[in-house]
C-alpha cells in the first residue's frame, strides 16, 4: 500500500469489468472436479529401485521395514490391516515364525476379527503347515462358532487332504450348533459325494426337525424319490402331513404329495389327497389346489371326475359369496341347486338349515320376499327329493312360526302347507291350516283358495259360511259378491241369489259398482224377468245418468221379442236425451244422439231419423283465457264446443254471429273475384 503526501493510505485501483455478458464457453463445477481428479490420478515418476547386494544391507532393510510396521501398529493398534500387512511382509521374507508371532499379537488385540483368523489359517495352509492350520481352525470355531466361513474352510481343507472322517467330525461338531439350512445341505452333499445314502438320510431326519419347514420336507421326500426309495418318499410325505396337522396344513406340501403320487401312476391316491386338502384347508388357500386338481383330472380322470372338480370349485365360490354376505339369498339359491343336483341329501339339508338361519334383519315384507322361497324350496325338497313327510310338516310349521303375521304374511305358505296335507289325504288338517290363516291374517287370496277347495269337495254349506266371512272381512269387493251370487245361481237358488245382489248394491261403498249392477241385470235377463230388469235400470239411472247406462237400457229393450220393443227403445233414447239436456253434459248428450241416430238408421223411419238429425249439434271452435296456478295469464287456448238447436233459440246472439260469419265469407269471395279481373289483360290501344 502506498501512503500519499497527506499521510493517507492509497488503495489500489480496482479494474472495472466493462463487458458483463456471459462467456461463450461455460465451465461447470462438474468439469472442474473432473479435471482435479484426473490430475490426482496422473502417475508420478516411480521410486528408484533398490538393489540389496549383501547381507548387511538386507538386515538394515529388514530393520527399517520392521521399525516402520511397528510404528504404524503403535500409532493405530486397532487397525487390523496394519497387522495383516506386517504378517504378510514377514511371510514374504520366509519368516513364518515371526509372521505367526504378529498374528498372535493381533489376535490378542481383536480375537473376534474374522478376516484375521482367515488370513492366519490361509498362511499356514500356503506353507503346508497342516497341523498349525487345524489348530487355528479349532481355535476359531471354538471362539466364533456362528461364523460359517470357518466351518466351510475347515471342512473343505480336511476333504482336500482326504481326511473324510475328520471332515465328517467337523460337520458333526457344526451341526450341534443347529446352523442355517445351507450348512445342512453342505453336509448332505458331502455325504452324497461319497455315496453315503444312509448317513444323508439320517442328516435329513435331523434337518427337518431343526428346520421344520415345508420346503425342507419336500426336499427330503424328493431325495428319497430320486434314489428310488418310493416307499420311504411316501412315508416322508405322510409324516409331513401329520406333522403340520390340519391347522397348519400347507397347499404346497399337498400339491407336491399329489404330484409324487401322480408320477408313480397312483392316480386314485392323488385324487384322495386333493379331496382331503379341499375338505380340510381353508377355502381361501385352495385356489392353487383346485387348479392342480382340475389339471390332474383332465389328464387322468373321466368325465364324472372332471365334473366333480368343477362342482367343487363352484362350491368354493358360493361359500365365499355367502360368507361375505349371508343375506345374499340368490347365492344361497344357486348353492342349494348345486348340492341338490349332486344328490347328497344330508349335505343339502345341512345347507338349507344354514340358509334359513339368515333371517332378514328388518320386519318389512320387501326384505322377506326372497327369503321365504328358501323355506318353500326346503319343504319341497323334503317332500319330493328326501320323501320325509314328517320333516316336511316340521319345515312348514317352523316357517309359519317365524313369519311376523301381525305385520304381514305370505298366503302362498299357508296354501302350500294346506295342499301338502291334502296330498297326504289329511283333509281335516288342511281345513285347520286355512282356518288358522284366515283367523290370524285374513287375505283375499286365502279366502278364495279356501272356497275353491270346498267347491271342489262339493261342500256348499261350508262355501256359504266362507263367503259370509269373506264379505264381513271385505264388503267393498264386488267380485266376491258376484262369485257368491254365481254360486247360488249354479245351485239353483234364485231368491237367495237375488237377495245377495240386493245386499251388494245396498252397500255404501263398492270398488266396482258398475260391474256389480251389470252382473245383477244380466242375471235378471237370464231369468227372463224383464220387468225386474227395467226396474233395475230405473234404479240405476236414479243413481247415475251415465250415457252407457241409457244406451244399454235401449239395447235391452230392443232385444226383447216384443212388437213394441222398438218404440220402447226409442222412448228410452228420448228420456235419456231429456235427462242429458237437464244435466248439461254436452259430450255425453252428443254420444247418446249418435247412438240414437245409428239405431234409427237400422230400425227407424225417415221421419224418426229426421227428428234425431234436427237435434244434432254444431261443432264450434272457441277460445278461452288460460291462467297458471299463481293466477297470472298464460295466453289463450282453443277448444271445440257443441251448439245444440235448443241452445241457439235460447241465445239470439248466436244467430247474429252466424250472419256475421256469412257476410265475411261473401266479402272474401268478392275480393277474390276483383283480383282475378285485374289480372286479366285488356285490348291493346294500337288496334
XYZ file of C-alpha atoms in Angstrom:
687
model
C 0.000 0.000 0.000
C 1.235 3.419 -0.810
C 0.985 6.406 1.516
C 0.280 9.763 -0.012
C 1.777 13.082 0.819
C -1.029 13.915 3.109
C -0.377 10.710 5.051
C -3.436 8.831 3.753
C -3.174 5.263 2.523
C -3.808 4.883 -1.179
C -5.784 1.771 -2.176
C -5.000 0.112 -5.497
C -7.357 0.767 -8.335
C -9.910 -1.974 -8.926
C -10.312 -2.890 -12.565
C -13.846 -2.391 -13.732
C -15.482 -5.118 -15.805
C -16.681 -3.441 -18.928
C -18.340 -6.481 -20.594
C -20.661 -8.290 -18.196
C -22.097 -10.653 -20.789
C -21.620 -14.411 -20.126
C -18.672 -16.077 -21.790
C -19.455 -18.119 -24.907
C -17.935 -21.258 -23.351
C -19.123 -22.020 -19.807
C -17.159 -24.199 -17.361
C -19.295 -26.194 -14.941
C -18.396 -27.286 -11.431
C -18.523 -30.896 -12.631
C -15.792 -30.159 -15.195
C -13.593 -28.504 -12.577
C -13.930 -31.529 -10.260
C -13.225 -33.974 -13.099
C -10.042 -32.109 -14.076
C -8.859 -32.063 -10.471
C -9.445 -35.821 -10.172
C -7.598 -36.507 -13.424
C -4.618 -34.568 -12.176
C -4.597 -36.624 -8.984
C -4.560 -39.861 -10.981
C -1.570 -38.811 -13.040
C 1.248 -41.114 -12.017
C 4.436 -39.540 -10.943
C 7.830 -40.924 -11.541
C 8.304 -44.361 -9.926
C 10.712 -44.514 -6.975
C 14.171 -45.749 -7.790
C 14.690 -49.496 -7.484
C 16.883 -50.507 -4.607
C 19.174 -53.454 -5.045
C 20.442 -55.266 -1.992
C 23.883 -56.673 -2.619
C 24.974 -58.127 0.702
C 23.559 -59.435 3.984
C 24.278 -56.238 5.906
C 22.105 -54.240 3.570
C 19.372 -56.885 3.888
C 19.461 -56.681 7.667
C 19.332 -52.913 7.517
C 16.400 -53.057 5.106
C 14.520 -55.519 7.312
C 15.195 -53.460 10.416
C 13.938 -50.347 8.684
C 10.745 -52.074 7.483
C 10.054 -53.689 10.844
C 10.531 -50.348 12.566
C 8.056 -48.750 10.158
C 5.495 -51.541 10.738
C 5.931 -51.344 14.495
C 5.491 -47.584 14.387
C 2.258 -47.970 12.416
C 0.969 -50.577 14.871
C 1.907 -48.403 17.804
C 0.065 -45.449 16.290
C -3.074 -47.431 15.260
C -3.185 -50.565 17.326
C -6.802 -51.479 16.436
C -6.413 -51.131 12.671
C -6.068 -54.782 11.667
C -4.888 -54.053 8.133
C -1.550 -52.877 9.560
C -1.145 -56.193 11.384
C -2.101 -58.177 8.285
C 0.380 -56.230 6.131
C 3.082 -56.756 8.721
C 2.453 -60.527 8.906
C 2.278 -60.752 5.107
C 5.641 -58.995 4.768
C 7.196 -61.355 7.289
C 5.769 -64.277 5.306
C 7.280 -62.865 2.124
C 10.652 -62.808 3.921
C 10.127 -66.530 4.750
C 9.982 -65.594 8.416
C 6.995 -67.847 9.238
C 7.674 -67.838 12.952
C 7.777 -64.054 13.031
C 4.533 -63.949 10.976
C 2.871 -66.285 13.497
C 4.040 -64.014 16.273
C 2.488 -60.985 14.520
C -0.846 -62.819 14.029
C -0.904 -63.950 17.646
C -0.231 -60.402 18.841
C -3.043 -59.176 16.570
C -5.452 -61.811 17.957
C -4.664 -60.552 21.445
C -5.848 -57.146 20.289
C -9.075 -58.298 18.494
C -9.809 -62.015 18.643
C -13.292 -61.557 17.053
C -11.978 -60.309 13.730
C -12.957 -62.962 11.174
C -10.589 -61.694 8.473
C -7.626 -62.014 10.818
C -8.368 -65.668 11.549
C -8.866 -66.428 7.861
C -5.558 -64.785 6.850
C -3.724 -66.598 9.644
C -5.094 -70.022 8.649
C -4.545 -69.397 4.939
C -0.908 -68.527 5.642
C -0.400 -71.847 7.422
C -2.092 -73.749 4.595
C 0.007 -71.982 1.954
C 3.121 -73.045 3.784
C 1.740 -76.617 4.176
C 1.612 -76.340 7.950
C -1.490 -78.563 8.223
C -1.409 -79.181 11.958
C -0.901 -75.490 12.625
C -3.846 -74.744 10.334
C -6.019 -77.325 12.160
C -5.066 -75.743 15.436
C -6.055 -72.308 14.168
C -9.393 -73.577 12.757
C -10.180 -75.321 16.045
C -9.486 -72.174 17.991
C -11.541 -70.085 15.535
C -14.661 -72.319 15.596
C -14.442 -72.524 19.368
C -14.310 -68.757 19.805
C -16.696 -67.863 16.926
C -18.973 -70.876 16.334
C -21.530 -68.822 14.385
C -19.017 -67.709 11.765
C -19.874 -70.089 8.942
C -16.753 -69.228 6.913
C -14.539 -71.016 9.450
C -16.611 -74.218 9.233
C -16.753 -74.180 5.451
C -12.964 -73.604 5.161
C -12.155 -76.178 7.805
C -14.312 -78.945 6.265
C -13.065 -78.101 2.778
C -9.431 -78.325 3.941
C -9.978 -81.711 5.549
C -11.764 -83.014 2.478
C -8.982 -81.792 0.178
C -6.486 -83.551 2.409
C -8.534 -86.766 2.034
C -9.384 -86.827 5.711
C -13.069 -87.774 5.194
C -13.582 -88.910 8.777
C -12.041 -85.686 10.067
C -14.257 -83.617 7.763
C -17.341 -85.573 8.919
C -16.329 -84.963 12.529
C -16.085 -81.222 11.865
C -19.549 -81.293 10.227
C -20.967 -83.094 13.249
C -19.492 -80.500 15.583
C -21.020 -77.831 13.357
C -24.485 -79.452 13.309
C -24.579 -79.410 17.107
C -24.935 -75.648 16.831
C -28.043 -76.066 14.588
C -26.796 -73.742 11.844
C -28.773 -72.358 8.900
C -30.200 -74.522 6.120
C -27.275 -74.139 3.727
C -24.923 -75.749 6.257
C -27.135 -78.832 6.443
C -27.299 -79.015 2.661
C -23.484 -78.818 2.529
C -23.204 -81.734 4.951
C -25.793 -83.749 2.954
C -23.993 -83.034 -0.333
C -20.683 -84.053 1.296
C -22.130 -87.453 2.223
C -23.734 -87.855 -1.209
C -20.354 -87.253 -2.884
C -19.143 -90.388 -1.148
C -22.396 -92.367 -1.762
C -23.289 -92.481 1.922
C -27.097 -92.526 1.446
C -27.903 -93.823 4.932
C -25.825 -91.104 6.522
C -27.536 -88.492 4.267
C -30.954 -89.866 5.286
C -30.049 -89.544 8.969
C -28.916 -85.975 8.388
C -32.253 -85.204 6.651
C -34.099 -86.661 9.639
C -32.300 -84.255 11.974
C -32.554 -81.408 9.445
C -36.397 -81.460 9.131
C -36.692 -81.385 12.928
C -34.311 -78.438 13.321
C -35.818 -76.531 10.357
C -39.415 -77.859 10.147
C -40.439 -76.025 7.006
C -42.489 -77.374 4.130
C -39.751 -76.933 1.542
C -37.320 -78.994 3.642
C -39.778 -81.871 3.994
C -40.324 -81.758 0.234
C -36.531 -81.825 -0.368
C -36.255 -84.833 1.920
C -39.029 -86.656 0.028
C -37.511 -85.764 -3.350
C -34.155 -87.090 -2.131
C -35.800 -90.444 -1.378
C -37.667 -90.394 -4.690
C -34.518 -89.539 -6.645
C -32.739 -92.538 -5.147
C -35.742 -94.794 -5.982
C -36.882 -95.223 -2.381
C -40.569 -94.734 -3.288
C -41.980 -96.178 -0.093
C -39.682 -94.012 2.016
C -40.634 -90.915 -0.001
C -44.343 -91.622 0.527
C -43.657 -92.152 4.220
C -41.897 -88.770 4.381
C -44.884 -87.009 2.780
C -47.312 -88.729 5.149
C -45.179 -87.793 8.158
C -45.046 -84.193 6.908
C -48.849 -84.003 6.589
C -49.210 -85.483 10.055
C -46.515 -83.179 11.450
C -48.215 -79.965 10.259
C -51.738 -81.186 11.077
C -54.996 -79.720 9.837
C -54.425 -76.313 11.447
C -51.072 -75.629 9.740
C -51.589 -77.594 6.554
C -49.863 -76.076 3.541
C -51.126 -76.256 -0.041
C -47.556 -76.503 -1.432
C -46.981 -79.727 0.538
C -50.302 -81.185 -0.624
C -49.609 -80.375 -4.271
C -46.100 -81.881 -4.045
C -47.511 -85.034 -2.406
C -50.212 -85.377 -5.075
C -47.716 -84.855 -7.914
C -45.469 -87.513 -6.377
C -48.362 -89.992 -6.452
C -49.179 -88.891 -9.981
C -45.605 -89.605 -11.084
C -45.934 -93.080 -9.554
C -49.144 -93.632 -11.585
C -51.144 -93.740 -8.353
C -53.946 -91.515 -9.650
C -56.518 -92.674 -7.112
C -54.144 -91.790 -4.277
C -53.548 -88.357 -5.827
C -57.303 -87.816 -6.107
C -57.804 -88.722 -2.441
C -55.045 -86.303 -1.425
C -56.634 -83.449 -3.368
C -60.057 -84.140 -1.873
C -58.612 -84.367 1.631
C -56.996 -80.952 1.184
C -60.188 -79.397 -0.181
C -62.158 -80.694 2.793
C -59.683 -79.585 5.474
C -57.915 -76.499 4.132
C -59.444 -73.019 4.487
C -61.249 -72.038 1.306
C -59.073 -69.002 0.663
C -55.975 -71.257 0.407
C -57.447 -73.722 -2.077
C -57.111 -71.783 -5.322
C -53.926 -73.484 -6.496
C -55.158 -76.880 -5.279
C -58.324 -76.512 -7.344
C -56.225 -75.588 -10.346
C -53.879 -78.578 -9.989
C -56.766 -80.917 -9.214
C -58.539 -79.815 -12.398
C -55.379 -80.342 -14.456
C -54.912 -83.811 -12.925
C -58.480 -84.869 -13.685
C -58.291 -83.542 -17.237
C -55.147 -85.610 -17.806
C -56.051 -88.817 -15.985
C -59.734 -88.671 -14.947
C -63.007 -89.444 -16.649
C -65.871 -87.080 -17.363
C -67.532 -87.641 -13.984
C -64.312 -86.818 -12.152
C -63.827 -83.610 -14.148
C -67.376 -82.547 -13.372
C -66.747 -83.325 -9.714
C -63.764 -80.973 -9.704
C -65.758 -78.204 -11.369
C -68.573 -78.665 -8.861
C -66.095 -78.442 -6.005
C -64.716 -75.208 -7.421
C -68.191 -73.724 -7.785
C -68.997 -74.805 -4.251
C -65.919 -72.928 -3.036
C -67.053 -69.786 -4.904
C -70.547 -69.972 -3.404
C -69.097 -70.443 0.075
C -67.098 -67.264 -0.353
C -70.187 -65.362 -1.506
C -72.435 -66.456 1.369
C -69.671 -65.801 3.898
C -69.118 -62.266 2.645
C -72.881 -61.547 2.580
C -75.118 -64.071 4.425
C -78.270 -62.241 3.250
C -77.442 -62.726 -0.437
C -80.323 -65.151 -0.987
C -79.604 -65.529 -4.712
C -76.197 -67.023 -3.860
C -77.903 -69.410 -1.432
C -80.341 -70.496 -4.168
C -77.504 -71.234 -6.604
C -75.520 -73.075 -3.937
C -78.536 -75.189 -2.937
C -79.337 -76.022 -6.553
C -75.753 -77.222 -6.997
C -75.970 -79.551 -3.989
C -79.406 -80.820 -4.987
C -78.028 -81.826 -8.378
C -75.285 -83.797 -6.616
C -77.940 -85.809 -4.792
C -76.370 -85.702 -1.319
C -79.435 -85.354 0.921
C -77.611 -84.790 4.210
C -75.354 -82.058 2.839
C -78.282 -80.352 1.107
C -80.370 -80.460 4.279
C -77.498 -79.005 6.303
C -77.084 -76.183 3.783
C -80.827 -75.425 3.874
C -80.579 -75.123 7.661
C -77.689 -72.682 7.284
C -79.598 -70.660 4.690
C -82.875 -70.294 6.622
C -80.923 -69.218 9.713
C -80.206 -65.878 7.972
C -83.494 -64.186 8.867
C -83.916 -60.674 7.355
C -82.943 -58.025 9.922
C -85.991 -55.802 9.379
C -89.680 -56.683 9.505
C -90.519 -55.250 6.095
C -92.173 -57.527 3.584
C -89.955 -56.466 0.677
C -86.944 -57.857 2.554
C -88.706 -61.191 3.131
C -89.896 -61.865 -0.408
C -86.733 -63.728 -1.491
C -86.101 -65.256 1.923
C -89.478 -67.004 2.080
C -88.622 -69.030 -1.034
C -85.792 -70.683 0.893
C -88.450 -72.203 3.164
C -90.637 -73.144 0.201
C -87.762 -74.859 -1.609
C -86.720 -76.570 1.635
C -90.205 -78.013 2.152
C -90.480 -79.135 -1.466
C -87.037 -80.747 -1.257
C -88.006 -82.709 1.860
C -91.267 -83.841 0.275
C -90.196 -84.603 -3.292
C -86.491 -85.463 -3.022
C -85.958 -86.741 0.516
C -89.502 -88.200 0.821
C -89.552 -87.281 4.506
C -93.181 -86.336 5.246
C -92.723 -85.604 8.955
C -89.774 -83.323 8.297
C -91.716 -81.513 5.561
C -94.511 -80.844 8.047
C -91.955 -79.536 10.560
C -90.477 -77.194 7.938
C -93.899 -75.687 7.144
C -94.720 -75.257 10.843
C -91.356 -73.608 11.571
C -91.824 -71.248 8.619
C -95.299 -70.199 9.804
C -93.963 -69.571 13.311
C -91.109 -67.354 12.089
C -93.263 -65.027 9.927
C -94.481 -61.914 11.836
C -98.187 -62.322 10.944
C -99.214 -59.173 12.811
C -97.316 -57.068 10.293
C -97.579 -59.145 7.116
C -97.967 -62.702 5.897
C -97.440 -64.848 2.823
C -100.588 -66.547 1.558
C -98.544 -68.933 -0.584
C -97.008 -70.573 2.521
C -100.425 -71.281 4.054
C -101.747 -72.615 0.756
C -98.699 -74.813 0.108
C -98.991 -76.240 3.607
C -102.713 -76.951 3.131
C -102.164 -78.541 -0.292
C -99.402 -80.688 1.194
C -101.821 -82.005 3.821
C -104.421 -82.664 1.124
C -101.831 -84.707 -0.786
C -101.328 -86.684 2.416
C -105.145 -87.191 2.495
C -105.371 -85.237 5.730
C -108.345 -83.030 4.848
C -109.157 -82.081 8.425
C -105.617 -80.730 8.961
C -105.792 -78.748 5.709
C -109.041 -77.097 6.887
C -107.429 -76.261 10.221
C -104.471 -74.655 8.460
C -106.631 -72.496 6.191
C -108.928 -71.612 9.102
C -105.916 -70.547 11.165
C -104.623 -68.441 8.273
C -107.986 -66.628 7.955
C -108.122 -66.119 11.693
C -104.559 -64.785 12.045
C -104.115 -62.807 8.854
C -107.182 -62.740 6.547
C -106.386 -62.060 2.890
C -108.495 -62.230 -0.280
C -106.250 -64.908 -1.761
C -106.671 -67.147 1.304
C -110.461 -66.828 1.238
C -110.652 -67.533 -2.489
C -108.375 -70.560 -2.294
C -110.256 -71.980 0.712
C -113.590 -71.507 -1.094
C -112.248 -73.124 -4.286
C -111.104 -76.117 -2.273
C -114.535 -76.535 -0.661
C -116.269 -76.157 -4.028
C -114.108 -78.945 -5.442
C -115.077 -81.040 -2.434
C -118.765 -80.109 -3.032
C -119.109 -78.742 0.495
C -121.508 -75.912 -0.463
C -122.641 -75.150 3.073
C -119.037 -74.522 4.047
C -118.694 -72.326 0.946
C -121.656 -70.189 2.066
C -120.133 -69.761 5.521
C -116.774 -68.805 3.999
C -118.389 -66.290 1.626
C -120.183 -64.706 4.567
C -116.900 -64.433 6.472
C -115.214 -63.090 3.359
C -117.850 -60.391 2.904
C -117.646 -59.447 6.557
C -113.910 -59.006 6.101
C -114.142 -57.025 2.844
C -117.703 -55.902 1.930
C -116.411 -53.492 -0.750
C -115.169 -56.291 -3.025
C -117.693 -56.587 -5.870
C -116.004 -59.698 -7.260
C -116.764 -61.582 -4.045
C -120.450 -60.585 -4.181
C -120.683 -61.711 -7.796
C -118.916 -65.023 -7.120
C -121.243 -65.688 -4.176
C -124.281 -64.931 -6.336
C -122.855 -67.069 -9.141
C -122.516 -69.991 -6.721
C -126.146 -69.662 -5.649
C -127.193 -69.421 -9.304
C -125.380 -72.667 -10.064
C -127.105 -74.259 -7.084
C -130.472 -73.043 -8.485
C -131.465 -70.856 -5.519
C -132.738 -67.798 -7.435
C -134.249 -65.992 -4.450
C -131.023 -66.363 -2.492
C -129.069 -65.017 -5.475
C -131.398 -62.043 -5.783
C -131.087 -61.346 -2.053
C -127.279 -61.392 -2.330
C -127.387 -58.906 -5.214
C -129.756 -56.654 -3.279
C -127.403 -56.694 -0.296
C -124.483 -55.953 -2.577
C -125.994 -52.921 -4.324
C -127.127 -51.645 -0.975
C -123.533 -51.334 0.299
C -122.452 -47.726 0.930
C -119.062 -48.242 -0.740
C -118.029 -50.575 -3.547
C -114.835 -50.875 -5.573
C -116.559 -51.622 -8.958
C -120.292 -50.829 -8.658
C -120.895 -50.678 -12.429
C -119.675 -54.279 -12.822
C -121.925 -55.407 -9.972
C -125.022 -53.702 -11.456
C -124.282 -55.218 -14.857
C -123.969 -58.664 -13.307
C -127.309 -58.198 -11.470
C -129.003 -57.030 -14.676
C -127.518 -59.929 -16.679
C -128.810 -62.322 -14.010
C -132.375 -60.964 -14.303
C -132.170 -61.109 -18.101
C -131.073 -64.758 -17.895
C -134.073 -65.423 -15.650
C -136.252 -63.599 -18.261
C -137.539 -61.268 -15.551
C -137.858 -58.271 -17.892
C -139.995 -56.147 -15.571
C -137.450 -56.624 -12.805
C -134.704 -55.720 -15.275
C -136.488 -52.482 -16.217
C -136.872 -51.615 -12.559
C -133.179 -52.289 -12.032
C -132.277 -49.973 -14.912
C -134.543 -47.259 -13.462
C -132.973 -47.695 -10.025
C -129.525 -47.491 -11.567
C -130.472 -44.346 -13.509
C -131.592 -42.756 -10.282
C -128.021 -43.139 -9.061
C -126.168 -42.259 -12.275
C -127.136 -40.625 -15.594
C -124.222 -42.108 -17.500
C -124.759 -42.347 -21.241
C -123.689 -46.009 -21.352
C -126.497 -46.940 -18.980
C -129.072 -45.294 -21.288
C -127.603 -46.995 -24.348
C -127.530 -50.360 -22.576
C -131.135 -49.838 -21.432
C -132.222 -49.091 -25.015
C -130.376 -52.109 -26.388
C -132.045 -54.289 -23.734
C -135.496 -53.078 -24.809
C -134.614 -53.734 -28.444
C -133.506 -57.324 -27.736
C -136.831 -58.324 -26.187
C -139.013 -60.366 -28.504
C -141.991 -57.973 -28.412
C -143.707 -55.898 -31.173
C -143.494 -52.771 -29.004
C -139.757 -53.259 -28.356
C -138.610 -50.671 -30.948
C -140.936 -47.986 -29.639
C -139.863 -48.658 -26.061
C -136.189 -48.416 -27.109
C -136.986 -45.073 -28.830
C -138.688 -43.857 -25.652
C -135.574 -44.762 -23.672
C -133.456 -42.676 -26.052
C -135.898 -39.744 -25.709
C -135.849 -39.976 -21.913
C -132.067 -40.178 -21.960
C -131.822 -37.122 -24.213
C -134.058 -35.114 -21.896
C -132.013 -36.183 -18.880
C -128.764 -35.230 -20.601
C -130.209 -31.893 -21.591
C -131.058 -31.122 -17.995
C -127.637 -32.275 -16.808
C -125.935 -30.035 -19.436
C -123.472 -32.787 -20.347
C -122.812 -31.845 -23.966
C -120.389 -34.593 -24.938
C -122.457 -37.368 -23.351
C -125.572 -35.859 -24.966
C -123.786 -35.998 -28.322
C -122.792 -39.653 -27.733
C -126.388 -40.522 -26.908
C -127.663 -38.748 -30.051
C -125.119 -40.588 -32.204
C -126.216 -43.947 -30.716
C -129.834 -42.925 -31.276
C -129.081 -41.950 -34.891
C -127.434 -45.344 -35.535
C -130.475 -47.040 -34.030
C -132.797 -45.026 -36.330
C -130.627 -45.889 -39.347
C -131.110 -49.579 -38.657
C -134.595 -49.793 -37.163
C -136.337 -46.412 -37.682
C -138.076 -44.454 -40.445
C -137.083 -41.324 -42.318
C -139.240 -39.179 -40.066
C -137.752 -40.593 -36.907
C -134.256 -40.200 -38.360
C -135.017 -36.560 -39.318
C -136.209 -35.962 -35.757
C -132.804 -37.054 -34.468
C -130.871 -35.132 -37.129
C -132.643 -31.902 -36.094
C -131.313 -32.315 -32.589
C -127.661 -32.890 -33.652
C -125.382 -30.027 -32.523
C -122.942 -27.843 -34.463
C -119.222 -28.020 -33.751
C -117.767 -24.560 -32.982
C -114.162 -23.590 -32.281
C -113.781 -21.204 -29.345
C -111.022 -19.582 -27.354
C -110.610 -19.167 -23.650
C -108.060 -17.450 -21.461
C -105.638 -19.763 -19.647
C -104.258 -18.915 -16.212
C -101.373 -20.512 -14.361
C -101.515 -21.746 -10.776
C -100.330 -18.418 -9.381
C -103.116 -16.548 -11.223
C -101.065 -14.949 -14.000
C -102.224 -15.046 -17.627
C -100.739 -17.787 -19.813
C -102.338 -16.862 -23.132
C -105.362 -18.227 -24.958
C -106.388 -21.803 -25.637
C -108.614 -23.057 -28.431
C -111.261 -25.713 -27.831
C -114.315 -27.170 -29.540
C -117.809 -26.585 -28.240
C -121.138 -28.072 -29.322
C -124.132 -25.794 -30.011
C -127.460 -27.617 -29.908
C -130.542 -26.242 -31.721
C -132.287 -25.638 -28.408
C -129.319 -23.551 -27.285
C -129.450 -21.404 -30.472
C -133.094 -20.474 -29.864
C -132.331 -19.572 -26.286
C -129.347 -17.434 -27.310
C -130.182 -14.855 -30.078
C -126.562 -13.688 -30.182
C -125.633 -16.941 -31.824
C -127.850 -16.142 -34.817
C -126.187 -12.726 -35.132
C -122.766 -14.353 -35.086
C -123.798 -16.810 -37.772
C -124.990 -13.930 -40.017
C -121.716 -12.038 -39.480
C -119.787 -15.148 -40.468
C -121.812 -15.471 -43.666
C -121.226 -11.767 -44.513
C -117.486 -12.154 -44.019
C -117.421 -15.197 -46.283
C -119.238 -13.256 -49.040
C -116.753 -10.371 -48.723
C -113.846 -12.769 -49.207
C -115.462 -14.206 -52.315
C -115.991 -10.705 -53.816
C -112.374 -9.703 -53.139
C -111.062 -12.808 -54.856
C -113.283 -12.095 -57.928
C -111.953 -8.488 -58.238
C -108.332 -9.666 -58.112
C -108.965 -12.140 -60.945
C -110.490 -9.344 -63.169
C -107.477 -7.072 -62.619
C -105.093 -9.841 -63.504
C -106.851 -10.446 -66.885
C -105.132 -8.220 -69.679
C -107.423 -5.781 -71.663
C -107.400 -4.970 -75.512
C -104.290 -3.080 -76.906
C -104.505 0.660 -77.941
C -102.712 0.071 -81.268
C -105.632 -1.809 -82.685
